[in-house]
Amino acid sequence: MKTNSIKQTVSFPCAPKEIYDALMDSKKNSLFTNGKASISKKVGGKFSAYDGYATGKNLELVEGKKIVQTWRASDWKESDVDSIVTFS
């Protein structure tokens, strides 16, 4: 199976901790995405966001600095490989 890598860099005019908190806090995530979110704050913990459209698992967490997660969309085929997403 062939996999592809995509690298995208986006900068936000705020402190890294604000991005970390918005992505890792269920209530804050729900507010900015306008969809239900349930997010574990532990490595190995699972998350669900965008009303269950995106799900995955936390692979690495550095409080206020870095998030590495698997991501999968609900409309992907079971045979599709999970994405690995890094926020730093």
mmCIF file of N, CA and C in Angstrom:
data_model
loop_
_atom_site.group_PDB
_atom_site.id
_atom_site.type_symbol
_atom_site.label_atom_id
_atom_site.label_comp_id
_atom_site.label_asym_id
_atom_site.label_seq_id
_atom_site.Cartn_x
_atom_site.Cartn_y
_atom_site.Cartn_z
ATOM 1 N N MET A 1 0.846 -1.183 0.000
ATOM 2 C CA MET A 1 0.000 0.000 0.000
ATOM 3 C C MET A 1 0.893 1.247 0.000
ATOM 4 N N LYS A 2 0.636 2.138 -0.885
ATOM 5 C CA LYS A 2 1.393 3.376 -0.977
ATOM 6 C C LYS A 2 0.803 4.406 -0.021
ATOM 7 N N THR A 3 1.669 5.103 0.692
ATOM 8 C CA THR A 3 1.218 6.196 1.558
ATOM 9 C C THR A 3 1.859 7.484 1.072
ATOM 10 N N ASN A 4 1.227 8.579 1.357
ATOM 11 C CA ASN A 4 1.717 9.886 0.961
ATOM 12 C C ASN A 4 1.963 10.734 2.197
ATOM 13 N N SER A 5 2.951 11.610 2.095
ATOM 14 C CA SER A 5 3.215 12.554 3.173
ATOM 15 C C SER A 5 2.849 13.948 2.697
ATOM 16 N N ILE A 6 2.193 14.677 3.569
ATOM 17 C CA ILE A 6 1.852 16.069 3.297
ATOM 18 C C ILE A 6 2.398 16.881 4.451
ATOM 19 N N LYS A 7 3.142 17.913 4.144
ATOM 20 C CA LYS A 7 3.635 18.802 5.191
ATOM 21 C C LYS A 7 3.024 20.170 4.953
ATOM 22 N N GLN A 8 2.365 20.662 5.972
ATOM 23 C CA GLN A 8 1.737 21.972 5.884
ATOM 24 C C GLN A 8 2.123 22.753 7.129
ATOM 25 N N THR A 9 2.556 23.977 6.950
ATOM 26 C CA THR A 9 2.922 24.832 8.071
ATOM 27 C C THR A 9 1.959 26.008 8.119
ATOM 28 N N VAL A 10 1.349 26.185 9.281
ATOM 29 C CA VAL A 10 0.424 27.292 9.505
ATOM 30 C C VAL A 10 0.841 27.973 10.799
ATOM 31 N N SER A 11 0.927 29.274 10.785
ATOM 32 C CA SER A 11 1.271 30.024 11.992
ATOM 33 C C SER A 11 0.042 30.762 12.505
ATOM 34 N N PHE A 12 -0.111 30.785 13.815
ATOM 35 C CA PHE A 12 -1.226 31.480 14.449
ATOM 36 C C PHE A 12 -0.688 32.586 15.333
ATOM 37 N N PRO A 13 -1.357 33.745 15.356
ATOM 38 C CA PRO A 13 -0.884 34.881 16.150
ATOM 39 C C PRO A 13 -1.279 34.756 17.629
ATOM 40 N N CYS A 14 -0.817 33.682 18.266
ATOM 41 C CA CYS A 14 -1.110 33.481 19.680
ATOM 42 C C CYS A 14 -0.030 32.579 20.275
ATOM 43 N N ALA A 15 -0.079 32.424 21.578
ATOM 44 C CA ALA A 15 0.897 31.581 22.266
ATOM 45 C C ALA A 15 0.631 30.102 21.961
ATOM 46 N N PRO A 16 1.685 29.282 21.844
ATOM 47 C CA PRO A 16 1.505 27.846 21.605
ATOM 48 C C PRO A 16 0.573 27.177 22.618
ATOM 49 N N LYS A 17 0.591 27.627 23.857
ATOM 50 C CA LYS A 17 -0.277 27.041 24.880
ATOM 51 C C LYS A 17 -1.749 27.240 24.536
ATOM 52 N N GLU A 18 -2.091 28.363 23.919
ATOM 53 C CA GLU A 18 -3.483 28.605 23.534
ATOM 54 C C GLU A 18 -3.951 27.582 22.481
ATOM 55 N N ILE A 19 -3.081 27.275 21.534
ATOM 56 C CA ILE A 19 -3.418 26.267 20.517
ATOM 57 C C ILE A 19 -3.531 24.895 21.176
ATOM 58 N N TYR A 20 -2.565 24.574 22.027
ATOM 59 C CA TYR A 20 -2.588 23.290 22.738
ATOM 60 C C TYR A 20 -3.897 23.128 23.513
ATOM 61 N N ASP A 21 -4.253 24.156 24.268
ATOM 62 C CA ASP A 21 -5.480 24.092 25.072
ATOM 63 C C ASP A 21 -6.727 23.980 24.197
ATOM 64 N N ALA A 22 -6.758 24.690 23.080
ATOM 65 C CA ALA A 22 -7.924 24.633 22.188
ATOM 66 C C ALA A 22 -8.090 23.245 21.570
ATOM 67 N N LEU A 23 -6.984 22.573 21.322
ATOM 68 C CA LEU A 23 -7.048 21.239 20.715
ATOM 69 C C LEU A 23 -7.247 20.128 21.742
ATOM 70 N N MET A 24 -6.764 20.328 22.981
ATOM 71 C CA MET A 24 -6.769 19.253 23.969
ATOM 72 C C MET A 24 -7.855 19.374 25.031
ATOM 73 N N ASP A 25 -8.582 20.470 25.061
ATOM 74 C CA ASP A 25 -9.667 20.649 26.020
ATOM 75 C C ASP A 25 -10.995 20.427 25.295
ATOM 76 N N SER A 26 -11.754 19.448 25.726
ATOM 77 C CA SER A 26 -13.005 19.089 25.037
ATOM 78 C C SER A 26 -13.946 20.275 24.878
ATOM 79 N N LYS A 27 -14.134 21.049 25.938
ATOM 80 C CA LYS A 27 -15.073 22.183 25.874
ATOM 81 C C LYS A 27 -14.571 23.271 24.933
ATOM 82 N N LYS A 28 -13.276 23.618 25.028
ATOM 83 C CA LYS A 28 -12.725 24.659 24.151
ATOM 84 C C LYS A 28 -12.756 24.199 22.694
ATOM 85 N N ASN A 29 -12.425 22.935 22.453
ATOM 86 C CA ASN A 29 -12.447 22.403 21.101
ATOM 87 C C ASN A 29 -13.860 22.475 20.519
ATOM 88 N N SER A 30 -14.848 22.106 21.308
ATOM 89 C CA SER A 30 -16.241 22.162 20.860
ATOM 90 C C SER A 30 -16.665 23.582 20.514
ATOM 91 N N LEU A 31 -16.184 24.559 21.294
ATOM 92 C CA LEU A 31 -16.541 25.955 21.035
ATOM 93 C C LEU A 31 -15.999 26.452 19.702
ATOM 94 N N PHE A 32 -14.741 26.148 19.389
ATOM 95 C CA PHE A 32 -14.196 26.703 18.156
ATOM 96 C C PHE A 32 -14.529 25.872 16.921
ATOM 97 N N THR A 33 -14.888 24.590 17.089
ATOM 98 C CA THR A 33 -15.263 23.787 15.919
ATOM 99 C C THR A 33 -16.776 23.715 15.730
ATOM 100 N N ASN A 34 -17.512 24.148 16.750
ATOM 101 C CA ASN A 34 -18.972 24.081 16.723
ATOM 102 C C ASN A 34 -19.467 22.637 16.565
ATOM 103 N N GLY A 35 -18.716 21.704 17.168
ATOM 104 C CA GLY A 35 -19.093 20.295 17.138
ATOM 105 C C GLY A 35 -18.662 19.629 18.429
ATOM 106 N N LYS A 36 -19.328 18.568 18.813
ATOM 107 C CA LYS A 36 -19.010 17.872 20.044
ATOM 108 C C LYS A 36 -17.605 17.266 19.978
ATOM 109 N N ALA A 37 -16.873 17.392 21.100
ATOM 110 C CA ALA A 37 -15.529 16.819 21.200
ATOM 111 C C ALA A 37 -15.373 16.122 22.538
ATOM 112 N N SER A 38 -14.657 15.022 22.528
ATOM 113 C CA SER A 38 -14.299 14.293 23.740
ATOM 114 C C SER A 38 -12.829 13.931 23.602
ATOM 115 N N ILE A 39 -11.982 14.537 24.433
ATOM 116 C CA ILE A 39 -10.542 14.432 24.222
ATOM 117 C C ILE A 39 -9.835 14.004 25.500
ATOM 118 N N SER A 40 -9.130 12.892 25.429
ATOM 119 C CA SER A 40 -8.281 12.453 26.536
ATOM 120 C C SER A 40 -7.025 13.315 26.561
ATOM 121 N N LYS A 41 -6.537 13.618 27.738
ATOM 122 C CA LYS A 41 -5.313 14.405 27.881
ATOM 123 C C LYS A 41 -4.127 13.517 28.223
ATOM 124 N N LYS A 42 -4.237 12.210 27.931
ATOM 125 C CA LYS A 42 -3.177 11.260 28.243
ATOM 126 C C LYS A 42 -2.602 10.648 26.969
ATOM 127 N N VAL A 43 -1.302 10.337 26.996
ATOM 128 C CA VAL A 43 -0.693 9.594 25.895
ATOM 129 C C VAL A 43 -1.350 8.216 25.847
ATOM 130 N N GLY A 44 -1.748 7.809 24.674
ATOM 131 C CA GLY A 44 -2.472 6.551 24.496
ATOM 132 C C GLY A 44 -3.974 6.719 24.586
ATOM 133 N N GLY A 45 -4.417 7.883 25.088
ATOM 134 C CA GLY A 45 -5.846 8.168 25.202
ATOM 135 C C GLY A 45 -6.454 8.495 23.851
ATOM 136 N N LYS A 46 -7.747 8.311 23.758
ATOM 137 C CA LYS A 46 -8.468 8.536 22.501
ATOM 138 C C LYS A 46 -9.146 9.899 22.479
ATOM 139 N N PHE A 47 -9.477 10.336 21.270
ATOM 140 C CA PHE A 47 -10.249 11.564 21.113
ATOM 141 C C PHE A 47 -11.283 11.374 20.022
ATOM 142 N N SER A 48 -12.299 12.201 20.082
ATOM 143 C CA SER A 48 -13.318 12.297 19.055
ATOM 144 C C SER A 48 -13.644 13.777 18.924
ATOM 145 N N ALA A 49 -13.707 14.279 17.691
ATOM 146 C CA ALA A 49 -13.987 15.706 17.473
ATOM 147 C C ALA A 49 -14.902 15.876 16.264
ATOM 148 N N TYR A 50 -15.390 17.085 16.097
ATOM 149 C CA TYR A 50 -16.276 17.410 14.979
ATOM 150 C C TYR A 50 -17.491 16.475 14.940
ATOM 151 N N ASP A 51 -18.132 16.328 16.094
ATOM 152 C CA ASP A 51 -19.318 15.464 16.204
ATOM 153 C C ASP A 51 -19.022 14.015 15.815
ATOM 154 N N GLY A 52 -17.822 13.550 16.111
ATOM 155 C CA GLY A 52 -17.451 12.175 15.828
ATOM 156 C C GLY A 52 -16.868 11.942 14.449
ATOM 157 N N TYR A 53 -16.757 12.990 13.642
ATOM 158 C CA TYR A 53 -16.203 12.830 12.296
ATOM 159 C C TYR A 53 -14.721 12.441 12.344
ATOM 160 N N ALA A 54 -13.963 13.049 13.261
ATOM 161 C CA ALA A 54 -12.538 12.746 13.399
ATOM 162 C C ALA A 54 -12.309 12.018 14.719
ATOM 163 N N THR A 55 -11.579 10.919 14.646
ATOM 164 C CA THR A 55 -11.236 10.155 15.849
ATOM 165 C C THR A 55 -9.768 9.776 15.776
ATOM 166 N N GLY A 56 -9.214 9.432 16.935
ATOM 167 C CA GLY A 56 -7.821 9.014 16.935
ATOM 168 C C GLY A 56 -7.302 8.789 18.333
ATOM 169 N N LYS A 57 -5.963 8.770 18.403
ATOM 170 C CA LYS A 57 -5.290 8.464 19.659
ATOM 171 C C LYS A 57 -4.097 9.392 19.830
ATOM 172 N N ASN A 58 -3.834 9.792 21.062
ATOM 173 C CA ASN A 58 -2.677 10.628 21.373
ATOM 174 C C ASN A 58 -1.414 9.768 21.402
ATOM 175 N N LEU A 59 -0.439 10.124 20.572
ATOM 176 C CA LEU A 59 0.823 9.401 20.529
ATOM 177 C C LEU A 59 1.899 10.070 21.371
ATOM 178 N N GLU A 60 1.900 11.396 21.371
ATOM 179 C CA GLU A 60 2.887 12.173 22.144
ATOM 180 C C GLU A 60 2.247 13.489 22.559
ATOM 181 N N LEU A 61 2.433 13.861 23.804
ATOM 182 C CA LEU A 61 1.922 15.135 24.319
ATOM 183 C C LEU A 61 3.010 15.818 25.140
ATOM 184 N N VAL A 62 3.317 17.055 24.786
ATOM 185 C CA VAL A 62 4.210 17.893 25.573
ATOM 186 C C VAL A 62 3.380 19.122 25.931
ATOM 187 N N GLU A 63 2.957 19.181 27.170
ATOM 188 C CA GLU A 63 2.022 20.221 27.651
ATOM 189 C C GLU A 63 2.376 21.608 27.116
ATOM 190 N N GLY A 64 1.433 22.205 26.430
ATOM 191 C CA GLY A 64 1.581 23.570 25.933
ATOM 192 C C GLY A 64 2.499 23.716 24.738
ATOM 193 N N LYS A 65 3.066 22.601 24.214
ATOM 194 C CA LYS A 65 4.054 22.726 23.149
ATOM 195 C C LYS A 65 3.845 21.815 21.948
ATOM 196 N N LYS A 66 3.451 20.567 22.177
ATOM 197 C CA LYS A 66 3.425 19.623 21.066
ATOM 198 C C LYS A 66 2.342 18.562 21.259
ATOM 199 N N ILE A 67 1.669 18.230 20.154
ATOM 200 C CA ILE A 67 0.656 17.175 20.123
ATOM 201 C C ILE A 67 0.943 16.317 18.886
ATOM 202 N N VAL A 68 1.028 15.006 19.076
ATOM 203 C CA VAL A 68 1.129 14.069 17.957
ATOM 204 C C VAL A 68 -0.009 13.070 18.139
ATOM 205 N N GLN A 69 -0.841 12.941 17.113
ATOM 206 C CA GLN A 69 -2.027 12.076 17.193
ATOM 207 C C GLN A 69 -2.222 11.297 15.901
ATOM 208 N N THR A 70 -2.882 10.139 16.030
ATOM 209 C CA THR A 70 -3.425 9.490 14.838
ATOM 210 C C THR A 70 -4.762 10.167 14.567
ATOM 211 N N TRP A 71 -5.109 10.293 13.317
ATOM 212 C CA TRP A 71 -6.398 10.871 12.917
ATOM 213 C C TRP A 71 -7.035 9.977 11.880
ATOM 214 N N ARG A 72 -8.338 9.842 11.976
ATOM 215 C CA ARG A 72 -9.099 9.055 11.004
ATOM 216 C C ARG A 72 -10.489 9.690 10.884
ATOM 217 N N ALA A 73 -10.985 9.779 9.675
ATOM 218 C CA ALA A 73 -12.317 10.342 9.431
ATOM 219 C C ALA A 73 -13.342 9.220 9.351
ATOM 220 N N SER A 74 -14.551 9.510 9.771
ATOM 221 C CA SER A 74 -15.602 8.492 9.824
ATOM 222 C C SER A 74 -16.007 7.973 8.440
ATOM 223 N N ASP A 75 -15.709 8.735 7.383
ATOM 224 C CA ASP A 75 -16.085 8.288 6.045
ATOM 225 C C ASP A 75 -14.947 7.583 5.302
ATOM 226 N N TRP A 76 -13.820 7.331 5.983
ATOM 227 C CA TRP A 76 -12.731 6.591 5.365
ATOM 228 C C TRP A 76 -13.066 5.102 5.326
ATOM 229 N N LYS A 77 -12.501 4.405 4.362
ATOM 230 C CA LYS A 77 -12.648 2.952 4.291
ATOM 231 C C LYS A 77 -11.863 2.317 5.439
ATOM 232 N N GLU A 78 -12.317 1.168 5.881
ATOM 233 C CA GLU A 78 -11.630 0.467 6.966
ATOM 234 C C GLU A 78 -10.184 0.157 6.586
ATOM 235 N N SER A 79 -9.928 -0.048 5.318
ATOM 236 C CA SER A 79 -8.572 -0.370 4.840
ATOM 237 C C SER A 79 -7.662 0.850 4.760
ATOM 238 N N ASP A 80 -8.226 2.073 4.864
ATOM 239 C CA ASP A 80 -7.410 3.294 4.794
ATOM 240 C C ASP A 80 -6.526 3.401 6.044
ATOM 241 N N VAL A 81 -5.319 3.882 5.838
ATOM 242 C CA VAL A 81 -4.356 4.055 6.925
ATOM 243 C C VAL A 81 -4.665 5.342 7.684
ATOM 244 N N ASP A 82 -4.527 5.298 9.017
ATOM 245 C CA ASP A 82 -4.700 6.502 9.820
ATOM 246 C C ASP A 82 -3.654 7.544 9.444
ATOM 247 N N SER A 83 -4.012 8.818 9.553
ATOM 248 C CA SER A 83 -3.050 9.899 9.392
ATOM 249 C C SER A 83 -2.349 10.134 10.719
ATOM 250 N N ILE A 84 -1.124 10.604 10.652
ATOM 251 C CA ILE A 84 -0.402 11.044 11.848
ATOM 252 C C ILE A 84 -0.292 12.562 11.728
ATOM 253 N N VAL A 85 -0.798 13.273 12.725
ATOM 254 C CA VAL A 85 -0.825 14.722 12.727
ATOM 255 C C VAL A 85 0.043 15.243 13.876
ATOM 256 N N THR A 86 0.869 16.227 13.577
ATOM 257 C CA THR A 86 1.725 16.836 14.597
ATOM 258 C C THR A 86 1.437 18.325 14.666
ATOM 259 N N PHE A 87 1.139 18.797 15.856
ATOM 260 C CA PHE A 87 0.994 20.235 16.131
ATOM 261 C C PHE A 87 2.149 20.621 17.040
ATOM 262 N N SER A 88 2.955 21.581 16.609
ATOM 263 C CA SER A 88 4.083 22.021 17.462
ATOM 264 C C SER A 88 4.296 23.510 17.334
#
